[in-house]
mmCIF file of C-alpha atoms in Angstrom:
data_model
loop_
_atom_site.group_PDB
_atom_site.id
_atom_site.type_symbol
_atom_site.label_atom_id
_atom_site.label_comp_id
_atom_site.label_asym_id
_atom_site.label_seq_id
_atom_site.Cartn_x
_atom_site.Cartn_y
_atom_site.Cartn_z
ATOM 1 C CA MET A 1 0.000 0.000 0.000
ATOM 2 C CA ASP A 2 1.283 3.455 -0.906
ATOM 3 C CA THR A 3 2.068 5.777 1.989
ATOM 4 C CA ILE A 4 0.117 9.022 1.936
ATOM 5 C CA LYS A 5 2.276 11.926 3.050
ATOM 6 C CA ALA A 6 0.718 14.727 5.048
ATOM 7 C CA ASN A 7 0.875 18.190 3.493
ATOM 8 C CA PRO A 8 0.462 21.084 5.957
ATOM 9 C CA ASP A 9 -0.925 23.341 3.193
ATOM 10 C CA ILE A 10 -3.745 20.931 2.370
ATOM 11 C CA VAL A 11 -6.202 22.498 4.822
ATOM 12 C CA LYS A 12 -5.081 26.130 4.576
ATOM 13 C CA LYS A 13 -6.483 27.098 1.182
ATOM 14 C CA THR A 14 -9.499 26.539 -1.023
ATOM 15 C CA THR A 15 -8.817 23.373 -3.021
ATOM 16 C CA TYR A 16 -10.786 24.081 -6.177
ATOM 17 C CA SER A 17 -9.751 20.873 -7.939
ATOM 18 C CA ILE A 18 -11.357 18.810 -5.150
ATOM 19 C CA LEU A 19 -14.431 21.070 -5.068
ATOM 20 C CA PHE A 20 -14.952 20.562 -8.802
ATOM 21 C CA ILE A 21 -14.445 16.786 -8.585
ATOM 22 C CA ILE A 22 -16.861 16.407 -5.647
ATOM 23 C CA SER A 23 -19.306 18.684 -7.496
ATOM 24 C CA PHE A 24 -18.977 16.464 -10.581
ATOM 25 C CA SER A 25 -19.589 13.411 -8.384
ATOM 26 C CA HIS A 26 -22.668 15.142 -6.963
ATOM 27 C CA LEU A 27 -23.808 15.791 -10.541
ATOM 28 C CA ILE A 28 -23.570 12.092 -11.340
ATOM 29 C CA ASN A 29 -25.231 11.037 -8.074
ATOM 30 C CA ASP A 30 -28.213 13.365 -8.499
ATOM 31 C CA LEU A 31 -28.456 12.724 -12.247
ATOM 32 C CA LEU A 32 -28.921 9.032 -11.518
ATOM 33 C CA GLN A 33 -31.429 9.729 -8.760
ATOM 34 C CA ALA A 34 -33.414 12.063 -11.039
ATOM 35 C CA VAL A 35 -33.959 9.352 -13.635
ATOM 36 C CA VAL A 36 -36.804 7.604 -11.812
ATOM 37 C CA PRO A 37 -39.026 10.672 -11.170
ATOM 38 C CA SER A 38 -38.448 11.828 -14.745
ATOM 39 C CA ILE A 39 -39.984 8.622 -16.160
ATOM 40 C CA TYR A 40 -43.041 8.609 -13.883
ATOM 41 C CA PRO A 41 -45.379 9.036 -16.891
ATOM 42 C CA LEU A 42 -43.833 5.896 -18.451
ATOM 43 C CA LEU A 43 -44.042 3.911 -15.196
ATOM 44 C CA LYS A 44 -47.608 5.116 -14.655
ATOM 45 C CA ASP A 45 -48.617 3.614 -17.996
ATOM 46 C CA ASN A 46 -46.511 0.435 -17.653
ATOM 47 C CA PHE A 47 -47.843 -0.475 -14.199
ATOM 48 C CA SER A 48 -51.240 1.307 -14.322
ATOM 49 C CA LEU A 49 -50.284 3.406 -11.299
ATOM 50 C CA SER A 50 -52.414 6.033 -9.584
ATOM 51 C CA PHE A 51 -50.985 9.401 -8.557
ATOM 52 C CA THR A 52 -51.040 8.102 -4.979
ATOM 53 C CA GLN A 53 -48.765 5.201 -5.980
ATOM 54 C CA ILE A 54 -46.460 7.619 -7.820
ATOM 55 C CA GLY A 55 -46.231 9.572 -4.574
ATOM 56 C CA ILE A 56 -45.474 6.378 -2.631
ATOM 57 C CA ILE A 57 -42.510 5.634 -4.929
ATOM 58 C CA THR A 58 -41.038 9.047 -4.150
ATOM 59 C CA LEU A 59 -41.899 8.704 -0.462
ATOM 60 C CA THR A 60 -40.124 5.326 -0.239
ATOM 61 C CA TYR A 61 -36.900 6.579 -1.783
ATOM 62 C CA GLN A 62 -36.920 9.883 0.078
ATOM 63 C CA MET A 63 -37.810 8.413 3.477
ATOM 64 C CA VAL A 64 -35.077 5.763 3.302
ATOM 65 C CA ALA A 65 -32.566 8.533 2.545
ATOM 66 C CA SER A 66 -34.143 10.833 5.149
ATOM 67 C CA ILE A 67 -34.033 8.377 8.034
ATOM 68 C CA LEU A 68 -30.525 7.062 7.392
ATOM 69 C CA GLN A 69 -28.639 10.292 6.597
ATOM 70 C CA PRO A 70 -28.496 11.817 10.105
ATOM 71 C CA PHE A 71 -27.188 8.523 11.511
ATOM 72 C CA VAL A 72 -24.577 8.268 8.758
ATOM 73 C CA GLY A 73 -23.579 11.885 9.477
ATOM 74 C CA MET A 74 -23.265 11.317 13.235
ATOM 75 C CA TYR A 75 -21.175 8.203 12.694
ATOM 76 C CA THR A 76 -18.806 9.803 10.179
ATOM 77 C CA ASP A 77 -18.320 12.877 12.397
ATOM 78 C CA LYS A 78 -16.487 10.492 14.737
ATOM 79 C CA ASN A 79 -15.302 7.885 12.229
ATOM 80 C CA SER A 80 -14.570 9.383 8.823
ATOM 81 C CA LYS A 81 -14.817 6.837 5.993
ATOM 82 C CA PRO A 82 -13.372 8.282 2.759
ATOM 83 C CA TYR A 83 -14.125 5.183 0.697
ATOM 84 C CA SER A 84 -17.762 5.039 1.840
ATOM 85 C CA LEU A 85 -18.564 7.479 -0.974
ATOM 86 C CA ILE A 86 -17.800 4.726 -3.479
ATOM 87 C CA VAL A 87 -20.085 2.338 -1.581
ATOM 88 C CA GLY A 88 -22.915 4.864 -1.783
ATOM 89 C CA MET A 89 -22.517 5.231 -5.560
ATOM 90 C CA CYS A 90 -22.579 1.441 -5.944
ATOM 91 C CA PHE A 91 -25.887 1.213 -4.047
ATOM 92 C CA THR A 92 -27.372 3.792 -6.431
ATOM 93 C CA MET A 93 -26.063 1.908 -9.466
ATOM 94 C CA VAL A 94 -27.530 -1.418 -8.298
ATOM 95 C CA GLY A 95 -30.841 0.252 -7.448
ATOM 96 C CA LEU A 96 -31.110 1.731 -10.957
ATOM 97 C CA PHE A 97 -30.353 -1.626 -12.549
ATOM 98 C CA PHE A 98 -33.162 -3.254 -10.571
ATOM 99 C CA VAL A 99 -35.534 -0.437 -11.570
ATOM 100 C CA SER A 100 -34.754 -1.259 -15.215
ATOM 101 C CA ILE A 101 -35.895 -4.876 -14.755
ATOM 102 C CA ALA A 102 -38.660 -4.342 -12.170
ATOM 103 C CA SER A 103 -41.840 -6.199 -13.050
ATOM 104 C CA SER A 104 -44.172 -5.027 -10.285
ATOM 105 C CA PHE A 105 -44.937 -2.039 -8.072
ATOM 106 C CA ILE A 106 -43.356 -3.795 -5.063
ATOM 107 C CA ASN A 107 -40.159 -4.421 -7.040
ATOM 108 C CA LEU A 108 -40.054 -0.728 -7.918
ATOM 109 C CA LEU A 109 -40.295 0.207 -4.241
ATOM 110 C CA LEU A 110 -37.481 -2.181 -3.277
ATOM 111 C CA SER A 111 -35.293 -0.854 -6.102
ATOM 112 C CA VAL A 112 -35.743 2.814 -5.218
ATOM 113 C CA SER A 113 -34.967 1.919 -1.584
ATOM 114 C CA LEU A 114 -31.455 0.932 -2.704
ATOM 115 C CA ILE A 115 -31.121 4.305 -4.436
ATOM 116 C CA GLY A 116 -32.200 5.943 -1.160
ATOM 117 C CA ILE A 117 -29.488 4.065 0.730
ATOM 118 C CA GLY A 118 -26.921 5.285 -1.800
ATOM 119 C CA SER A 119 -28.066 8.862 -1.264
ATOM 120 C CA SER A 120 -27.910 8.535 2.526
ATOM 121 C CA ILE A 121 -24.252 7.470 2.344
ATOM 122 C CA PHE A 122 -23.172 9.957 -0.331
ATOM 123 C CA HIS A 123 -24.497 13.305 0.911
ATOM 124 C CA PRO A 124 -23.101 13.612 4.481
ATOM 125 C CA GLU A 125 -19.556 12.589 3.546
ATOM 126 C CA SER A 126 -19.478 14.542 0.284
ATOM 127 C CA SER A 127 -20.691 17.655 2.148
ATOM 128 C CA ARG A 128 -17.819 17.176 4.586
ATOM 129 C CA VAL A 129 -15.367 16.987 1.667
ATOM 130 C CA ALA A 130 -16.718 20.305 0.330
ATOM 131 C CA HIS A 131 -16.414 21.823 3.812
ATOM 132 C CA LEU A 132 -12.825 20.626 4.250
ATOM 133 C CA ALA A 133 -11.795 21.840 0.782
ATOM 134 C CA SER A 134 -13.424 25.252 1.258
ATOM 135 C CA GLY A 135 -10.426 27.026 2.786
ATOM 136 C CA GLY A 136 -12.910 29.112 4.782
ATOM 137 C CA LYS A 137 -15.082 30.053 1.762
ATOM 138 C CA ARG A 138 -17.882 27.818 2.972
ATOM 139 C CA GLY A 139 -20.754 29.405 1.113
ATOM 140 C CA LEU A 140 -18.846 29.295 -2.185
ATOM 141 C CA ALA A 141 -17.741 25.700 -1.560
ATOM 142 C CA GLN A 142 -21.243 24.551 -0.706
ATOM 143 C CA SER A 143 -22.628 26.327 -3.778
ATOM 144 C CA ILE A 144 -20.096 24.634 -6.067
ATOM 145 C CA PHE A 145 -20.991 21.311 -4.462
ATOM 146 C CA GLN A 146 -24.742 21.959 -4.765
ATOM 147 C CA LEU A 147 -24.329 23.204 -8.337
ATOM 148 C CA GLY A 148 -23.221 19.733 -9.353
ATOM 149 C CA GLY A 149 -26.244 18.110 -7.717
ATOM 150 C CA ASN A 150 -28.709 20.536 -9.245
ATOM 151 C CA ALA A 151 -27.073 20.281 -12.671
ATOM 152 C CA GLY A 152 -27.410 16.511 -12.397
ATOM 153 C CA SER A 153 -31.071 16.875 -11.471
ATOM 154 C CA ALA A 154 -31.523 18.996 -14.598
ATOM 155 C CA ILE A 155 -29.609 16.708 -16.975
ATOM 156 C CA GLY A 156 -31.151 13.464 -15.674
ATOM 157 C CA PRO A 157 -34.696 14.142 -16.933
ATOM 158 C CA LEU A 158 -33.356 15.349 -20.287
ATOM 159 C CA LEU A 159 -31.298 12.187 -20.813
ATOM 160 C CA ALA A 160 -34.233 10.059 -19.678
ATOM 161 C CA ALA A 161 -36.500 11.832 -22.174
ATOM 162 C CA PHE A 162 -34.253 10.847 -25.091
ATOM 163 C CA ILE A 163 -32.903 7.480 -23.852
ATOM 164 C CA VAL A 164 -35.642 5.859 -21.766
ATOM 165 C CA ILE A 165 -38.971 7.343 -22.920
ATOM 166 C CA PRO A 166 -38.598 6.320 -26.618
ATOM 167 C CA HIS A 167 -37.141 2.854 -25.912
ATOM 168 C CA GLY A 168 -38.684 1.709 -22.641
ATOM 169 C CA GLN A 169 -37.911 0.929 -19.010
ATOM 170 C CA SER A 170 -35.065 -1.517 -19.727
ATOM 171 C CA TYR A 171 -32.907 1.313 -21.097
ATOM 172 C CA ILE A 172 -32.495 2.681 -17.550
ATOM 173 C CA ALA A 173 -29.691 0.110 -17.216
ATOM 174 C CA TRP A 174 -27.505 2.230 -19.523
ATOM 175 C CA PHE A 175 -27.226 4.808 -16.753
ATOM 176 C CA CYS A 176 -25.137 2.305 -14.774
ATOM 177 C CA ILE A 177 -22.222 3.259 -17.056
ATOM 178 C CA ILE A 178 -22.478 6.820 -15.748
ATOM 179 C CA ALA A 179 -22.393 5.422 -12.198
ATOM 180 C CA LEU A 180 -19.078 3.715 -12.964
ATOM 181 C CA VAL A 181 -17.641 7.102 -14.006
ATOM 182 C CA GLY A 182 -18.808 8.381 -10.612
ATOM 183 C CA VAL A 183 -17.010 5.544 -8.836
ATOM 184 C CA PHE A 184 -13.731 6.523 -10.541
ATOM 185 C CA ALA A 185 -14.169 10.202 -9.579
ATOM 186 C CA LEU A 186 -14.947 9.283 -5.967
ATOM 187 C CA TYR A 187 -11.824 7.107 -5.827
ATOM 188 C CA LYS A 188 -9.797 10.262 -6.550
ATOM 189 C CA ILE A 189 -11.714 12.072 -3.798
ATOM 190 C CA ALA A 190 -11.070 9.253 -1.335
ATOM 191 C CA ILE A 191 -7.308 9.493 -1.881
ATOM 192 C CA TRP A 192 -7.318 13.262 -1.196
ATOM 193 C CA TYR A 193 -9.686 12.849 1.761
ATOM 194 C CA THR A 194 -7.404 10.239 3.335
ATOM 195 C CA ALA A 195 -4.403 12.557 2.959
ATOM 196 C CA HIS A 196 -6.381 15.411 4.503
ATOM 197 C CA LEU A 197 -7.314 13.286 7.523
ATOM 198 C CA SER A 198 -3.688 12.226 7.897
ATOM 199 C CA GLU A 199 -2.566 15.867 8.056
ATOM 200 C CA ARG A 200 -5.289 16.825 10.532
ATOM 201 C CA ASN A 201 -4.432 13.945 12.839
ATOM 202 C CA ALA A 202 -0.773 14.967 12.743
ATOM 203 C CA ASN A 203 -1.561 18.599 13.617
ATOM 204 C CA LYS A 204 -4.606 18.438 15.905
ATOM 205 C CA ALA A 205 -3.424 21.290 18.088
ATOM 206 C CA SER A 206 -3.448 23.736 15.180
ATOM 207 C CA HIS A 207 -7.066 23.054 14.258
ATOM 208 C CA GLN A 208 -9.551 25.074 16.242
ATOM 209 C CA ILE A 209 -13.315 24.789 16.041
ATOM 210 C CA GLU A 210 -15.116 28.108 15.667
ATOM 211 C CA THR A 211 -17.602 28.942 18.394
ATOM 212 C CA HIS A 212 -20.418 31.392 19.042
ATOM 213 C CA HIS A 213 -22.086 32.646 22.206
ATOM 214 C CA LEU A 214 -25.676 31.674 21.460
ATOM 215 C CA SER A 215 -27.493 29.769 24.207
ATOM 216 C CA LYS A 216 -28.460 26.139 23.652
ATOM 217 C CA ASN A 217 -32.165 27.082 23.481
ATOM 218 C CA ARG A 218 -31.430 29.774 20.866
ATOM 219 C CA VAL A 219 -29.484 27.270 18.782
ATOM 220 C CA ILE A 220 -32.301 24.714 18.985
ATOM 221 C CA GLY A 221 -34.886 27.372 18.131
ATOM 222 C CA SER A 222 -32.842 28.524 15.136
ATOM 223 C CA LEU A 223 -32.433 24.954 13.891
ATOM 224 C CA ILE A 224 -36.211 24.450 14.122
ATOM 225 C CA ILE A 225 -36.771 27.616 12.063
ATOM 226 C CA LEU A 226 -34.302 26.371 9.444
ATOM 227 C CA LEU A 227 -36.064 22.994 9.282
ATOM 228 C CA VAL A 228 -39.445 24.703 8.833
ATOM 229 C CA LEU A 229 -37.933 26.690 5.955
ATOM 230 C CA ILE A 230 -36.611 23.441 4.462
ATOM 231 C CA PHE A 231 -40.156 22.063 4.765
ATOM 232 C CA SER A 232 -41.644 24.973 2.804
ATOM 233 C CA LYS A 233 -38.938 24.824 0.128
ATOM 234 C CA TYR A 234 -38.936 21.076 -0.470
ATOM 235 C CA PHE A 235 -42.669 20.548 -0.122
ATOM 236 C CA TYR A 236 -43.046 23.051 -2.954
ATOM 237 C CA MET A 237 -40.136 21.533 -4.902
ATOM 238 C CA SER A 238 -41.798 18.100 -4.693
ATOM 239 C CA SER A 239 -44.799 19.494 -6.566
ATOM 240 C CA ILE A 240 -42.423 20.395 -9.411
ATOM 241 C CA THR A 241 -40.165 17.336 -9.463
ATOM 242 C CA SER A 242 -42.994 14.788 -9.211
ATOM 243 C CA TYR A 243 -45.956 16.493 -10.901
ATOM 244 C CA TYR A 244 -44.779 19.378 -13.108
ATOM 245 C CA THR A 245 -44.772 17.190 -16.230
ATOM 246 C CA PHE A 246 -48.273 15.917 -15.427
ATOM 247 C CA PHE A 247 -49.440 19.518 -14.864
ATOM 248 C CA LEU A 248 -48.103 20.619 -18.262
ATOM 249 C CA ILE A 249 -49.484 17.578 -20.084
ATOM 250 C CA ASP A 250 -52.901 17.891 -18.438
ATOM 251 C CA LYS A 251 -53.340 21.665 -18.807
ATOM 252 C CA PHE A 252 -51.589 22.384 -22.114
ATOM 253 C CA HIS A 253 -51.789 18.933 -23.838
ATOM 254 C CA ILE A 254 -48.098 18.763 -24.722
ATOM 255 C CA THR A 255 -46.124 15.518 -25.195
ATOM 256 C CA ILE A 256 -44.061 13.770 -22.493
ATOM 257 C CA GLN A 257 -40.805 14.767 -24.210
ATOM 258 C CA GLN A 258 -41.903 18.408 -24.466
ATOM 259 C CA SER A 259 -42.794 18.419 -20.765
ATOM 260 C CA GLN A 260 -39.329 17.078 -19.944
ATOM 261 C CA VAL A 261 -37.760 20.060 -21.725
ATOM 262 C CA TYR A 262 -39.734 22.403 -19.443
ATOM 263 C CA LEU A 263 -38.601 20.370 -16.420
ATOM 264 C CA PHE A 264 -35.023 20.688 -17.685
ATOM 265 C CA LEU A 265 -35.383 24.498 -17.897
ATOM 266 C CA PHE A 266 -36.633 24.618 -14.317
ATOM 267 C CA SER A 267 -33.846 22.334 -13.102
ATOM 268 C CA GLY A 268 -31.237 24.353 -14.996
ATOM 269 C CA ALA A 269 -32.476 27.511 -13.286
ATOM 270 C CA VAL A 270 -32.187 25.709 -9.942
ATOM 271 C CA ALA A 271 -28.562 24.874 -10.736
ATOM 272 C CA ALA A 272 -27.755 28.491 -11.634
ATOM 273 C CA GLY A 273 -29.487 29.868 -8.541
ATOM 274 C CA THR A 274 -27.570 27.494 -6.311
ATOM 275 C CA LEU A 275 -24.221 28.819 -7.537
ATOM 276 C CA ILE A 276 -25.302 32.407 -6.854
ATOM 277 C CA GLY A 277 -26.630 31.900 -3.309
ATOM 278 C CA GLY A 278 -23.451 30.729 -1.564
ATOM 279 C CA PRO A 279 -21.047 33.542 -2.538
ATOM 280 C CA ILE A 280 -23.723 36.188 -1.861
ATOM 281 C CA GLY A 281 -24.208 34.660 1.582
ATOM 282 C CA ASP A 282 -20.442 34.802 2.235
ATOM 283 C CA ARG A 283 -20.403 38.483 1.304
ATOM 284 C CA TYR A 284 -23.683 39.905 2.624
ATOM 285 C CA GLY A 285 -24.892 37.403 5.207
ATOM 286 C CA ARG A 286 -26.639 34.061 4.909
ATOM 287 C CA LYS A 287 -29.749 35.174 6.788
ATOM 288 C CA TYR A 288 -30.616 37.700 4.066
ATOM 289 C CA VAL A 289 -30.103 35.159 1.285
ATOM 290 C CA ILE A 290 -32.448 32.733 3.064
ATOM 291 C CA TRP A 291 -35.066 35.438 3.568
ATOM 292 C CA VAL A 292 -35.087 36.660 -0.051
ATOM 293 C CA SER A 293 -34.900 33.134 -1.461
ATOM 294 C CA ILE A 294 -37.884 31.651 0.384
ATOM 295 C CA LEU A 295 -40.228 34.610 0.835
ATOM 296 C CA GLY A 296 -39.188 36.428 -2.354
ATOM 297 C CA VAL A 297 -40.383 33.612 -4.594
ATOM 298 C CA ALA A 298 -43.992 33.779 -3.335
ATOM 299 C CA PRO A 299 -45.385 36.269 -5.908
ATOM 300 C CA PHE A 300 -44.198 34.028 -8.745
ATOM 301 C CA THR A 301 -45.506 30.751 -7.267
ATOM 302 C CA LEU A 302 -48.885 32.397 -6.704
ATOM 303 C CA MET A 303 -49.101 33.429 -10.386
ATOM 304 C CA LEU A 304 -47.861 30.181 -11.956
ATOM 305 C CA PRO A 305 -51.107 28.106 -11.934
ATOM 306 C CA TYR A 306 -53.089 30.820 -13.743
ATOM 307 C CA VAL A 307 -50.943 31.809 -16.735
ATOM 308 C CA SER A 308 -50.293 30.570 -20.274
ATOM 309 C CA LEU A 309 -47.725 27.927 -21.238
ATOM 310 C CA PHE A 310 -45.118 30.563 -22.161
ATOM 311 C CA TRP A 311 -45.465 32.299 -18.806
ATOM 312 C CA VAL A 312 -45.512 28.993 -16.905
ATOM 313 C CA GLY A 313 -42.106 28.236 -18.429
ATOM 314 C CA THR A 314 -40.839 31.741 -17.687
ATOM 315 C CA LEU A 315 -42.128 31.801 -14.104
ATOM 316 C CA SER A 316 -40.749 28.320 -13.397
ATOM 317 C CA VAL A 317 -37.268 29.539 -14.402
ATOM 318 C CA ILE A 318 -37.599 32.589 -12.114
ATOM 319 C CA ILE A 319 -38.859 30.368 -9.269
ATOM 320 C CA GLY A 320 -35.968 27.934 -9.757
ATOM 321 C CA LEU A 321 -33.375 30.734 -9.724
ATOM 322 C CA ILE A 322 -34.667 32.388 -6.552
ATOM 323 C CA LEU A 323 -35.752 29.375 -4.516
ATOM 324 C CA SER A 324 -32.593 27.346 -5.092
ATOM 325 C CA SER A 325 -30.268 29.962 -3.606
ATOM 326 C CA ALA A 326 -31.506 29.101 -0.098
ATOM 327 C CA PHE A 327 -30.181 25.597 0.548
ATOM 328 C CA SER A 328 -26.440 26.337 0.499
ATOM 329 C CA ALA A 329 -27.007 29.322 2.797
ATOM 330 C CA ILE A 330 -29.202 27.263 5.152
ATOM 331 C CA LEU A 331 -26.700 24.415 5.339
ATOM 332 C CA VAL A 332 -23.673 26.650 6.014
ATOM 333 C CA TYR A 333 -25.692 28.700 8.535
ATOM 334 C CA ALA A 334 -26.583 25.457 10.351
ATOM 335 C CA THR A 335 -22.935 24.286 10.446
ATOM 336 C CA GLU A 336 -22.052 27.635 12.060
ATOM 337 C CA LEU A 337 -24.765 27.053 14.654
ATOM 338 C CA MET A 338 -23.278 23.596 15.374
ATOM 339 C CA PRO A 339 -19.499 23.897 14.810
ATOM 340 C CA GLY A 340 -17.637 20.612 14.481
ATOM 341 C CA LYS A 341 -20.804 18.708 13.480
ATOM 342 C CA VAL A 342 -20.623 18.930 9.686
ATOM 343 C CA GLY A 343 -21.668 15.320 9.079
ATOM 344 C CA LEU A 344 -24.603 15.497 11.493
ATOM 345 C CA VAL A 345 -25.820 18.826 10.080
ATOM 346 C CA ALA A 346 -25.475 17.658 6.470
ATOM 347 C CA GLY A 347 -27.198 14.363 7.255
ATOM 348 C CA LEU A 348 -29.991 16.063 9.180
ATOM 349 C CA PHE A 349 -30.714 18.744 6.586
ATOM 350 C CA PHE A 350 -30.285 16.603 3.476
ATOM 351 C CA GLY A 351 -32.294 13.880 5.188
ATOM 352 C CA PHE A 352 -35.044 16.267 6.259
ATOM 353 C CA ALA A 353 -35.108 17.796 2.774
ATOM 354 C CA PHE A 354 -35.525 14.370 1.191
ATOM 355 C CA GLY A 355 -38.099 13.385 3.794
ATOM 356 C CA MET A 356 -40.178 16.501 3.156
ATOM 357 C CA GLY A 357 -39.873 15.972 -0.585
ATOM 358 C CA GLY A 358 -41.045 12.385 -0.261
ATOM 359 C CA LEU A 359 -43.848 13.177 2.170
ATOM 360 C CA GLY A 360 -44.919 16.083 0.001
ATOM 361 C CA SER A 361 -45.011 13.890 -3.075
ATOM 362 C CA ALA A 362 -47.184 11.278 -1.349
ATOM 363 C CA ILE A 363 -49.610 13.828 0.115
ATOM 364 C CA LEU A 364 -49.821 15.835 -3.092
ATOM 365 C CA GLY A 365 -50.399 12.644 -5.094
ATOM 366 C CA LYS A 366 -53.352 11.803 -2.854
ATOM 367 C CA ILE A 367 -54.730 15.342 -3.274
ATOM 368 C CA ALA A 368 -54.257 15.108 -7.051
ATOM 369 C CA ASP A 369 -56.258 11.864 -7.184
ATOM 370 C CA ALA A 370 -59.052 13.468 -5.153
ATOM 371 C CA THR A 371 -59.064 16.812 -7.030
ATOM 372 C CA SER A 372 -56.696 17.663 -9.889
ATOM 373 C CA ILE A 373 -53.029 18.342 -10.617
ATOM 374 C CA GLU A 374 -53.839 22.010 -11.211
ATOM 375 C CA TYR A 375 -55.366 22.271 -7.731
ATOM 376 C CA VAL A 376 -52.140 20.875 -6.244
ATOM 377 C CA PHE A 377 -50.157 23.738 -7.779
ATOM 378 C CA LYS A 378 -52.678 26.295 -6.547
ATOM 379 C CA ILE A 379 -52.380 25.230 -2.883
ATOM 380 C CA CYS A 380 -48.590 24.746 -2.992
ATOM 381 C CA ALA A 381 -48.198 28.303 -4.248
ATOM 382 C CA PHE A 382 -48.738 29.611 -0.687
ATOM 383 C CA LEU A 383 -45.879 27.605 0.892
ATOM 384 C CA PRO A 384 -43.112 30.204 0.306
ATOM 385 C CA LEU A 385 -45.005 32.684 2.512
ATOM 386 C CA ILE A 386 -43.635 30.657 5.449
ATOM 387 C CA GLY A 387 -40.303 32.341 4.681
ATOM 388 C CA ILE A 388 -41.348 35.324 6.796
ATOM 389 C CA ILE A 389 -40.150 33.458 9.921
ATOM 390 C CA THR A 390 -36.541 33.937 8.742
ATOM 391 C CA GLY A 391 -36.674 37.249 10.608
ATOM 392 C CA PHE A 392 -36.413 35.345 13.912
ATOM 393 C CA LEU A 393 -32.959 33.936 13.065
ATOM 394 C CA PRO A 394 -29.937 35.541 14.812
ATOM 395 C CA ASN A 395 -27.461 37.369 12.592
ATOM 396 C CA LEU A 396 -24.326 35.261 13.053
ATOM 397 C CA GLU A 397 -22.133 37.521 10.919
ATOM 398 C CA LYS A 398 -22.652 40.482 13.273
ATOM 399 C CA LYS A 399 -21.873 38.318 16.282
ATOM 400 C CA LYS A 400 -18.614 37.179 14.695
ATOM 401 C CA LYS A 401 -17.543 40.756 13.986
ATOM 402 C CA ALA A 402 -18.365 41.731 17.576
ATOM 403 C CA GLN A 403 -16.161 38.864 18.869
ATOM 404 C CA GLU A 404 -13.284 40.028 16.658
#
């Protein structure tokens, strides 16, 4: 086995090469995970599924990821496992293969559960890699990391529209090749991560954990506010990721492939907004980014169900740009509330986000069966108004300046 030599400079500057590789890995991970929701219309026809069953598929995947991620994060805070990232990608790859050959609704649920396990392993450790490679530019690092995931979520439906929709469910197996590319990229990350841990262990005294002077109750209260904001964001996002194509097909009578292009435009806007949010939070304060991102999108969500196809596409891009800027700011803000707990925070917030997305999909599917897809979008439009509670968050940037 090769000996990994510690490099004292490895933790003192922003390591952009690692940030771009982990972002690329996030792109692949989320691209693969976006394949299944993007072919819901195909699965609905193949298995004669109701909207409730579509929601249950999303709920199964999201809840498996939601429940496991905080535990994975807590464990890796104490026992870092660089090569676990490869294991997570392999779970996702196997899950996708089984989706491609699934012959029943139950088989679909078991297959997406494997994808959920892969997600639960990947996100906490990959978030830690972004944090360690940030060189102190945490908002920028988290945005670069999130950009990859959101870009993958945008590309996945587009690839599915041209690979899977015309040829059938079995063609999902071709995405396993992309997973193998991800395994190679994560092997490179694991080597760097191992070297980083070696250096940190050799120089423990020089690594200090940042602190703040907020009381325990204030920290808990702030975390609850952040989780409520995650609820509003991802409950609304689930209406788009699971039902936007159905909404477009039902209201404007466009084809499945045309609807996927609109979903791609929304997802692309989400990717762009993610990259913007982190650096702005570093410069002007994360609290303000969160506030504008969640509450500021409300006028556009309220208009979306009532306009023409052109304006639906335009508004969805605006919504994606604004709403997506929040998550990086929320995640970094939470790590500053709980210094030294990057894995736990990442696991908790990614897990809660997935859980809310899955729960939202199931509940909204039930509502859609009882009413209509259009009605689902009308009631979800009010969710961003919850963003007003951001005002109760403490301004951590001012407290840091006061300490200095």
